């Protein structure tokens, strides 16, 4: 595909098959190149990350006969951040007989993403969703069931039916254990080798193709080389650029960012999801935020006092003095509007002075009516572990008092640009799950992250990687190649430089400062002046980091400070790109809300004529302006309309 529009070009083929959307994937699979089973054992594949996308991909490829090396920064794949996805996973099984179908799941996901995702990718995601449930049940994932034994579903935001499968409030953990068991089976067979406590620091390319990685052992500090015929990046999102987020503290952007610097385009980096159901910030000492599952909005009612600055105990505020604002503004969806809509409205009522709690930056999520209707035991059965977690963190009993919640950074829809085969603009480098941009547009519907990670790992990459490897001679590049020498030299010099600065400010100081800039100016709402200020402030902060940061310890040993410093250095580059992307997109869509582009009712106002595209950024150097490329989005099946959940 070659597109020229003013200064914007797009010279990469997105590999989307022709024909009706419901037949694209089956047609593509029928025409894809294959690798002979006896030849698969000749190919070496690196999988970076062992969350749902990484573990499912590594297990599936190992089962097919490829030689796989999987890398994770934790001491076990079971500790991947995927376990934090509590609420559920979508599929179009229609077990509730309430009108669901693959087409409806496709439509809801395109609409939920505010029409900024590829139709073909989203339809494939909906199409394979049912197979994911079958796969996970076969692995023993303990999904909730009805009395008669059939799997049950609950509702999530952005849909008017029940299609979300769940395992109480720990769905992500149970799904990961299923993928982990498959990974261990492949490990025992000798087809997969898992390298724990090992972090990818650089991608190695030869003649523009991905041929391996340079990693650092986080226990010994040793720099290691690993060669392969293809590299799969399954490293999750970059929400910790905001410092405070719902992500695990070790979640970072380094692997993806280093691939970006080696030629992989970074797409839609400003599309960040703010989750509406998080425990509010309580003080400067906090290092992360805790997510409360969106599933709670099935039975919890969101409200604030009608009066400004009403500090009464919530149980003392009568019904007629409560504003159930989501139910009032969006009667069709009520408390189950999509996350971006719920988050934005929480901010609005708090900005009006009607927020609750000591800071005024919170709203109530109240289960009083559900407990009266169904009984406390029923609510305990549905959400018991979530209520217990809230109680432990806040010392408030949600069975007696409403929860206090407020939006927080959660999922990142942006990521490395990939074609329909999940390959980046670097041949041989693939990106799966949250690490790529492809399926969620400007806003991710709840319960679709688990769906995408497992779809990519179990059902997409096993087909599409063969299309690349079939034309690649195995084992041509080894770790003795000069490219490995050069890349290892570069990373060693970077580490030495960080350790030699001996400045006056801690790494934490810089990360907190960056997070404040990002939250204040690239957060829930953005405007031109604020984004320009953010770019200038991040540039100055990055310059200060490389002259005044203090990184104690040595390189060739266990050194959490060095580990953290390398990640923050990359966040300082990513943050600027996010602000640039938000500045260039002069419209509002999904989680990207430009104050200059809103309807009279304060809703996001898209500009389809000028911005119905993917922004894919090319790295031009650490201190050089990146170049934006634009992939047009074509909607042949879903009519472009301004979203409405009223």
XYZ file of C-alpha atoms in Angstrom:
646
model
C 0.000 0.000 0.000
C 1.375 3.417 -0.965
C -0.490 6.506 0.142
C 0.579 10.113 -0.267
C -1.361 12.842 1.544
C 0.371 16.213 1.836
C 3.521 15.428 3.816
C 2.304 11.986 4.900
C 3.169 8.751 3.124
C 2.561 5.095 3.840
C 4.701 2.613 1.953
C 4.004 -0.613 3.856
C 1.637 -3.388 2.833
C -0.826 -4.200 5.606
C -1.426 -7.637 3.998
C -5.193 -7.445 4.534
C -6.823 -10.074 2.264
C -9.411 -9.087 -0.290
C -13.000 -10.295 -0.219
C -15.848 -10.146 2.326
C -14.725 -9.465 5.890
C -16.251 -12.726 7.163
C -14.107 -14.735 4.716
C -10.796 -12.848 4.920
C -9.187 -14.996 7.614
C -10.241 -18.356 6.181
C -9.129 -17.267 2.703
C -5.821 -16.036 4.100
C -5.198 -19.313 5.930
C -5.934 -21.246 2.746
C -3.363 -19.247 0.793
C -0.669 -18.867 3.421
C 2.770 -20.430 2.930
C 3.523 -23.464 5.092
C 6.624 -24.931 6.716
C 7.020 -28.696 6.371
C 6.716 -30.438 9.788
C 10.184 -31.950 9.435
C 11.602 -28.496 8.673
C 10.034 -26.768 11.681
C 12.657 -28.280 13.991
C 15.334 -26.374 12.052
C 13.922 -22.942 12.976
C 14.680 -21.021 16.162
C 12.145 -18.501 17.460
C 12.527 -16.012 20.312
C 9.430 -15.024 22.319
C 9.916 -11.998 24.569
C 7.338 -11.940 27.358
C 5.348 -14.799 28.872
C 1.982 -13.246 29.637
C -1.088 -14.492 27.816
C 0.179 -13.593 24.339
C 3.726 -14.810 24.978
C 2.909 -18.006 26.880
C 0.221 -19.065 24.397
C 2.480 -18.294 21.415
C 5.512 -20.089 22.872
C 3.441 -23.141 23.829
C 1.702 -23.271 20.432
C 4.912 -22.879 18.427
C 6.697 -25.445 20.566
C 3.828 -27.865 20.038
C 4.188 -27.361 16.276
C 7.838 -28.391 16.475
C 9.732 -25.097 16.361
C 12.631 -24.479 18.751
C 11.520 -21.680 21.064
C 13.337 -19.516 23.587
C 10.953 -17.590 25.850
C 12.112 -14.698 28.033
C 10.456 -13.121 31.063
C 11.634 -10.526 33.571
C 9.858 -12.293 36.444
C 11.035 -15.375 38.290
C 8.124 -17.293 36.754
C 5.839 -16.870 33.774
C 2.966 -17.121 36.257
C 3.794 -13.622 37.521
C 3.108 -11.872 34.208
C 0.893 -8.787 34.399
C -1.907 -10.667 32.594
C -2.981 -11.987 36.005
C -4.242 -8.486 36.882
C -7.057 -8.698 34.296
C -9.812 -9.649 36.691
C -13.184 -9.241 35.069
C -13.456 -11.625 32.144
C -12.922 -12.478 28.490
C -15.385 -11.865 25.655
C -16.630 -14.432 23.153
C -19.648 -14.682 20.878
C -20.943 -18.050 22.088
C -24.466 -16.678 22.706
C -24.996 -19.116 25.576
C -27.457 -16.628 27.112
C -29.547 -16.680 23.912
C -29.768 -12.885 24.077
C -28.927 -12.186 20.440
C -25.128 -12.317 20.366
C -23.151 -13.282 17.265
C -19.688 -12.898 15.778
C -21.024 -9.941 13.830
C -22.337 -8.196 16.969
C -19.045 -8.712 18.797
C -17.237 -7.330 15.743
C -19.570 -4.334 15.567
C -19.384 -3.547 19.301
C -15.575 -3.724 19.228
C -15.255 -1.424 16.201
C -17.758 1.023 17.703
C -16.174 0.753 21.153
C -12.788 1.616 19.629
C -14.439 4.737 18.179
C -13.818 3.604 14.595
C -10.046 3.826 14.775
C -9.177 0.144 14.331
C -8.924 -2.086 11.271
C -12.135 -3.882 10.401
C -10.316 -6.993 9.164
C -8.318 -7.448 12.368
C -11.332 -6.904 14.608
C -13.502 -9.355 12.685
C -10.774 -12.007 12.961
C -10.629 -11.373 16.703
C -14.385 -11.877 17.024
C -14.255 -14.923 14.750
C -11.665 -16.838 16.804
C -13.113 -15.777 20.174
C -15.247 -18.907 20.464
C -12.244 -21.153 19.861
C -10.430 -19.417 22.722
C -13.131 -20.470 25.180
C -13.029 -24.070 23.930
C -9.223 -24.108 24.200
C -9.222 -22.743 27.736
C -11.973 -25.080 28.960
C -9.945 -27.998 27.585
C -6.972 -26.731 29.600
C -9.055 -26.746 32.771
C -9.675 -23.017 33.209
C -12.436 -22.892 35.879
C -14.921 -20.550 34.221
C -18.056 -19.812 36.214
C -20.974 -22.095 35.356
C -24.730 -22.116 35.643
C -26.450 -24.632 37.930
C -26.873 -27.024 34.998
C -23.162 -26.983 34.243
C -23.033 -24.711 31.186
C -20.687 -21.753 31.197
C -22.259 -18.513 32.348
C -21.670 -14.930 31.224
C -21.935 -11.443 32.617
C -22.199 -8.000 31.055
C -19.380 -5.529 30.473
C -19.284 -1.930 29.293
C -20.066 -1.106 25.673
C -22.461 -4.014 25.030
C -26.164 -4.574 25.597
C -25.851 -8.311 26.123
C -23.898 -10.813 28.226
C -20.841 -12.252 26.486
C -18.128 -12.066 29.123
C -16.812 -15.398 30.481
C -15.175 -15.158 33.900
C -13.579 -17.024 36.775
C -14.837 -14.963 39.711
C -12.557 -11.918 39.959
C -9.349 -13.632 38.831
C -9.996 -14.460 35.191
C -6.600 -13.290 33.941
C -4.789 -15.406 36.502
C -6.761 -18.529 35.637
C -6.286 -18.033 31.893
C -2.566 -17.512 32.430
C -2.350 -20.717 34.449
C -3.943 -22.517 31.513
C -1.415 -21.043 29.088
C 1.368 -21.713 31.601
C 0.432 -25.393 31.825
C 0.635 -25.622 28.022
C 3.983 -23.816 28.158
C 5.314 -26.258 30.742
C 4.228 -29.183 28.569
C 6.245 -27.780 25.645
C 9.113 -27.100 28.006
C 9.154 -30.689 29.210
C 9.201 -31.911 25.605
C 12.371 -29.868 25.072
C 10.877 -27.617 22.390
C 10.672 -24.507 24.615
C 13.381 -23.123 26.894
C 12.203 -20.454 29.342
C 14.741 -17.853 30.480
C 13.497 -16.201 33.674
C 14.813 -12.936 35.179
C 16.197 -11.987 31.766
C 15.345 -8.668 30.123
C 15.601 -7.851 26.430
C 17.588 -4.638 25.972
C 18.154 -4.518 22.210
C 16.976 -6.043 18.960
C 19.653 -7.336 16.587
C 19.000 -6.881 12.884
C 21.027 -8.088 9.900
C 20.302 -6.479 6.539
C 17.157 -5.020 8.088
C 15.746 -8.342 9.337
C 15.308 -9.369 12.981
C 17.870 -12.043 13.848
C 18.075 -12.013 17.636
C 18.228 -10.001 20.828
C 20.693 -8.786 23.428
C 19.444 -9.439 26.960
C 20.634 -8.763 30.480
C 20.418 -11.338 33.264
C 18.719 -9.406 36.070
C 20.373 -11.515 38.786
C 23.999 -11.548 37.606
C 24.034 -8.499 35.336
C 25.557 -10.567 32.533
C 24.895 -9.399 28.974
C 23.788 -12.295 26.757
C 23.332 -12.862 23.019
C 20.531 -14.904 21.477
C 20.143 -15.569 17.754
C 16.941 -16.673 16.038
C 15.145 -16.805 12.720
C 12.258 -14.688 14.065
C 11.507 -12.612 17.165
C 8.053 -12.306 18.764
C 7.467 -9.326 21.036
C 4.770 -10.054 23.646
C 5.728 -7.508 26.307
C 2.437 -5.795 27.116
C 1.758 -2.083 27.362
C 3.510 1.090 28.407
C 1.056 2.650 30.892
C 3.819 3.127 33.488
C 5.037 6.109 31.465
C 2.459 7.914 33.661
C 4.288 6.634 36.795
C 0.994 5.880 38.563
C -1.032 3.251 36.717
C -2.775 -0.051 37.304
C 0.145 -1.887 35.685
C 2.621 -4.007 37.618
C 5.625 -1.896 38.621
C 7.943 -3.891 36.359
C 5.790 -3.324 33.263
C 7.781 -1.168 30.854
C 8.295 -0.149 27.234
C 11.989 -0.960 26.789
C 11.748 -3.992 24.498
C 9.145 -2.359 22.230
C 10.938 0.979 22.238
C 14.304 -0.558 21.320
C 12.569 -2.304 18.405
C 11.088 1.050 17.399
C 14.565 2.559 17.344
C 15.655 -0.300 15.061
C 13.003 0.504 12.468
C 9.641 -0.752 13.769
C 6.989 1.939 13.379
C 5.166 2.894 16.591
C 1.441 3.329 15.949
C -1.096 5.514 17.777
C 1.062 5.973 20.908
C -1.336 8.563 22.381
C -4.254 6.117 22.553
C -4.206 5.334 26.270
C -7.140 3.896 28.171
C -8.110 5.445 31.469
C -10.001 2.842 33.514
C -12.933 4.267 35.509
C -12.918 1.735 38.347
C -9.714 2.142 40.345
C -8.995 2.834 43.990
C -8.188 6.584 44.165
C -4.770 8.074 44.865
C -4.247 8.524 48.590
C -0.872 10.288 48.783
C 2.499 11.143 47.250
C 4.007 7.975 48.698
C 2.036 5.723 46.334
C 3.942 3.757 43.720
C 1.002 2.247 41.796
C -2.778 2.144 41.637
C -5.106 -0.794 42.186
C -7.713 -1.770 39.628
C -11.179 -2.811 40.720
C -12.745 -4.988 38.049
C -15.178 -3.470 35.577
C -17.441 -6.425 36.357
C -18.423 -4.546 39.519
C -20.401 -2.129 37.350
C -22.884 -4.936 36.653
C -24.332 -4.549 40.152
C -22.721 -1.387 41.511
C -24.359 1.990 40.831
C -22.114 5.005 40.258
C -23.150 8.261 41.930
C -22.059 11.524 43.570
C -23.971 13.987 45.747
C -26.051 16.528 43.875
C -24.698 19.294 46.101
C -21.219 20.719 45.624
C -18.737 19.929 48.413
C -21.138 17.624 50.244
C -19.009 15.956 52.941
C -21.740 13.928 54.631
C -21.307 10.222 55.219
C -22.594 8.440 52.064
C -25.194 6.473 54.006
C -26.618 9.768 55.317
C -27.264 11.191 51.847
C -30.903 10.500 50.891
C -31.838 8.981 47.540
C -33.236 12.206 46.098
C -29.932 14.010 46.810
C -27.832 11.475 44.891
C -26.920 11.917 41.228
C -26.640 8.578 39.437
C -25.095 10.519 36.593
C -24.289 7.639 34.208
C -27.847 6.344 34.434
C -29.142 9.894 33.962
C -26.993 10.786 30.938
C -26.859 7.362 29.235
C -30.189 5.629 29.940
C -29.623 2.876 27.322
C -26.313 1.684 28.823
C -26.323 3.253 32.285
C -23.386 2.149 34.405
C -22.163 -0.113 31.585
C -21.029 2.610 29.193
C -17.516 2.072 27.768
C -14.531 2.929 29.926
C -13.578 6.185 28.217
C -17.116 7.552 28.637
C -17.351 6.512 32.299
C -13.916 7.939 33.084
C -14.537 11.273 31.412
C -17.826 11.738 33.245
C -16.207 10.921 36.599
C -13.659 13.655 35.934
C -16.423 16.111 34.990
C -18.432 15.656 38.212
C -15.249 15.887 40.301
C -14.211 19.051 38.464
C -17.641 20.451 39.371
C -16.761 19.998 43.045
C -19.027 17.005 43.631
C -16.265 14.445 44.090
C -16.116 12.485 47.341
C -13.476 11.430 49.840
C -10.726 13.561 51.370
C -9.262 14.621 48.019
C -12.549 15.137 46.205
C -11.147 12.994 43.394
C -13.456 10.011 43.709
C -17.029 8.898 43.023
C -19.107 6.224 44.710
C -19.707 2.693 43.395
C -22.616 1.533 45.522
C -23.894 -2.045 45.987
C -26.683 -1.187 48.425
C -29.495 -1.838 45.954
C -27.953 -5.066 44.632
C -27.556 -6.430 48.167
C -31.182 -5.554 48.936
C -32.305 -7.218 45.693
C -30.168 -10.383 45.629
C -28.837 -10.695 49.173
C -25.315 -10.283 50.539
C -24.452 -13.938 49.947
C -25.153 -13.623 46.222
C -22.956 -10.535 45.928
C -20.248 -12.279 47.957
C -20.342 -15.231 45.552
C -19.898 -12.922 42.548
C -17.323 -10.464 43.843
C -16.051 -11.754 47.176
C -12.327 -11.638 46.412
C -12.627 -8.141 44.902
C -14.503 -6.856 47.957
C -11.883 -8.418 50.232
C -9.080 -6.720 48.286
C -10.821 -3.349 48.518
C -11.371 -3.838 52.259
C -7.702 -4.667 52.860
C -6.472 -1.615 50.937
C -8.944 1.006 52.178
C -10.171 -0.447 55.502
C -13.732 0.263 54.302
C -16.283 -2.552 54.111
C -17.971 -2.344 50.673
C -20.875 -4.455 51.936
C -21.726 -1.587 54.310
C -20.299 1.473 52.497
C -20.056 2.412 48.819
C -16.653 1.896 47.235
C -14.734 5.036 46.289
C -13.316 4.870 42.765
C -11.585 7.199 40.306
C -10.118 6.795 36.798
C -6.516 5.677 36.365
C -4.201 4.750 33.488
C -4.783 1.140 32.535
C -4.356 -0.260 29.004
C -2.483 1.194 26.043
C -4.149 0.784 22.663
C -1.061 2.055 20.831
C 1.954 -0.137 20.148
C 4.177 -1.359 17.369
C 2.532 -1.204 13.939
C 1.841 -4.672 12.531
C 0.331 -5.992 9.336
C -2.441 -8.605 9.184
C 0.198 -11.295 9.865
C 1.245 -9.470 13.072
C 4.633 -8.600 11.555
C 6.120 -5.165 12.191
C 7.933 -3.043 9.621
C 11.088 -4.959 10.569
C 10.901 -8.303 8.687
C 11.038 -11.224 11.103
C 9.884 -9.120 14.070
C 6.308 -9.815 15.173
C 4.298 -8.093 17.909
C 1.416 -9.793 19.739
C -1.177 -8.741 22.304
C -0.951 -5.326 23.937
C 2.489 -4.771 22.404
C 0.862 -4.128 19.013
C -1.708 -1.512 18.046
C -4.067 -3.439 15.856
C -7.409 -4.392 17.383
C -8.755 -1.819 19.829
C -8.688 1.538 18.060
C -8.922 4.561 20.334
C -10.548 2.711 23.245
C -10.483 -0.905 24.388
C -13.750 -2.461 25.418
C -13.528 -4.324 28.695
C -12.783 -8.070 28.522
C -11.161 -7.848 25.087
C -7.483 -7.628 26.142
C -7.432 -11.253 27.265
C -9.245 -12.116 24.070
C -6.644 -10.437 21.845
C -3.621 -11.837 23.676
C -4.869 -15.425 23.411
C -6.177 -14.993 19.866
C -2.772 -13.763 18.698
C -0.860 -16.501 20.522
C -3.064 -19.550 20.009
C -4.781 -18.927 16.689
C -3.034 -16.256 14.586
C 0.751 -16.439 14.919
C 0.985 -20.251 14.448
C -0.319 -19.673 10.902
C 1.267 -16.343 10.000
C 4.812 -16.961 11.222
C 5.043 -19.861 8.774
C 4.307 -17.449 5.947
C 7.548 -15.629 6.824
C 9.716 -18.607 7.752
C 8.799 -20.528 4.593
C 10.964 -18.084 2.651
C 13.720 -17.805 5.280
C 16.694 -20.144 5.357
C 17.102 -21.339 8.972
C 20.146 -20.705 11.133
C 22.005 -18.374 8.783
C 22.956 -15.902 11.541
C 24.725 -16.892 14.758
C 25.748 -14.856 17.794
C 29.266 -14.564 16.317
C 27.953 -12.194 13.653
C 29.342 -8.640 13.679
C 25.840 -7.236 14.255
C 25.796 -8.827 17.712
C 29.216 -7.313 18.482
C 27.980 -3.851 17.531
C 24.691 -3.990 19.432
C 26.306 -5.408 22.573
C 28.915 -2.635 22.421
C 26.168 0.000 22.207
C 24.226 -1.298 25.191
C 27.385 -1.729 27.276
C 28.336 1.888 26.569
C 24.846 3.079 27.518
C 25.016 1.210 30.824
C 28.482 2.619 31.555
C 27.258 6.128 30.839
C 24.302 5.796 33.206
C 26.490 4.505 36.024
C 29.092 7.249 35.514
C 26.787 10.295 35.744
C 26.660 10.283 39.577
C 24.116 13.107 39.649
C 22.034 14.533 42.464
C 18.550 13.218 41.622
C 17.167 9.721 41.944
C 15.624 7.735 39.099
C 12.338 7.876 41.010
C 12.470 11.694 40.992
C 12.621 11.728 37.207
C 9.913 9.097 36.775
C 7.542 10.979 39.104
C 8.180 14.252 37.261
C 7.527 12.613 33.917
C 4.356 11.004 35.258
C 3.004 14.353 36.478
C 3.627 15.982 33.088
C 1.942 13.076 31.326
C -1.100 12.934 33.623
C -1.645 16.703 33.688
C -1.110 17.379 29.970
C -1.389 14.047 28.110
C -3.957 12.415 30.386
C -7.754 12.311 30.382
C -8.043 15.533 28.389
C -5.538 17.268 26.126
C -5.287 20.634 24.371
C -2.802 22.202 21.980
C -1.086 24.484 24.491
C -0.725 21.755 27.091
C 0.685 19.258 24.611
C 3.250 21.748 23.318
C 4.255 22.473 26.914
C 4.515 18.739 27.617
C 6.873 18.202 24.675
C 9.163 21.038 25.804
C 9.097 19.919 29.448
C 9.842 16.279 28.598
C 12.749 17.303 26.358
C 14.210 19.382 29.207
C 13.623 16.587 31.710
C 15.312 14.053 29.437
C 18.353 16.309 29.070
C 18.503 16.709 32.837
C 18.201 12.946 33.319
C 21.315 12.273 31.240
C 23.334 14.838 33.201
C 22.014 14.628 36.772
C 20.601 11.164 37.503
C 22.238 9.054 40.191
C 22.389 5.326 39.468
C 24.223 3.482 42.249
C 25.838 0.067 42.047
C 27.674 -1.800 39.321
C 26.749 -3.286 35.960
C 27.829 -6.903 36.396
C 25.652 -7.707 39.392
C 22.069 -7.603 40.655
C 21.163 -3.926 40.341
C 17.521 -2.845 40.507
C 18.569 0.805 40.134
C 20.237 0.182 36.787
C 17.310 -1.930 35.639
C 14.937 0.930 36.542
C 17.129 3.642 35.005
C 17.204 1.921 31.607
C 13.406 1.725 31.615
C 12.897 5.352 32.662
C 15.321 6.489 29.949
C 13.028 4.861 27.384
C 9.883 6.287 29.011
C 11.400 9.755 28.618
C 11.613 9.222 24.862
C 8.208 7.544 24.577
C 6.455 10.316 26.547
C 7.489 12.913 23.998
C 6.218 10.764 21.117
C 2.872 10.297 22.886
C 2.487 14.053 23.242
C 3.449 14.594 19.584
C 0.915 12.021 18.442
C -1.833 13.601 20.565
C -0.911 17.057 19.230
C -1.054 15.919 15.615
C -4.478 14.257 16.010
C -6.759 17.296 16.187
C -9.905 15.335 16.954
C -11.397 13.484 19.894
C -11.878 9.721 19.702
C -12.184 7.151 22.446
C -9.549 7.692 25.123
C -7.998 10.577 23.151
C -9.990 13.650 24.167
C -8.990 17.007 22.714
C -10.776 19.857 24.475
C -10.976 21.672 21.139
C -12.996 18.827 19.619
C -16.152 18.019 21.571
C -19.885 18.078 20.975
C -22.156 20.621 22.740
C -22.927 17.827 25.259
C -19.201 17.363 25.995
C -18.819 14.062 24.127
C -15.838 13.133 21.938
C -16.160 14.568 18.429
C -14.330 12.653 15.702
C -13.121 14.127 12.420
C -13.410 11.215 10.008
C -12.564 13.290 6.960
C -9.085 14.160 8.204
C -8.195 11.574 10.848
C -9.613 8.203 9.831
C -6.139 6.702 9.805
C -3.483 4.992 11.880
C -0.621 7.290 12.868
C 2.571 5.246 12.484
C 5.727 7.004 13.651
C 9.240 6.405 12.346
C 12.234 6.926 14.645
C 14.839 9.309 13.229
C 17.224 9.645 16.166
C 17.179 10.438 19.883
C 17.077 14.202 19.408
C 15.502 14.319 15.955
C 11.813 14.813 15.218
C 10.066 11.554 14.307
C 8.275 11.203 10.974
C 4.569 10.406 10.891
C 3.157 7.981 8.330
C -0.575 7.441 7.910
C -2.319 4.182 7.100
C -5.885 4.968 5.930
C -8.670 3.073 7.664
C -11.392 1.758 5.370
C -14.841 0.922 6.718
C -16.742 -1.302 4.322
C -19.022 -3.022 6.841
C -19.601 -0.654 9.748
C -21.083 2.745 9.066
C -19.072 5.625 10.516
C -21.269 7.459 13.020
C -20.605 9.536 16.111
C -20.805 7.116 19.033
C -23.860 7.341 21.234
C -24.652 5.290 24.329
C -27.732 7.284 25.271
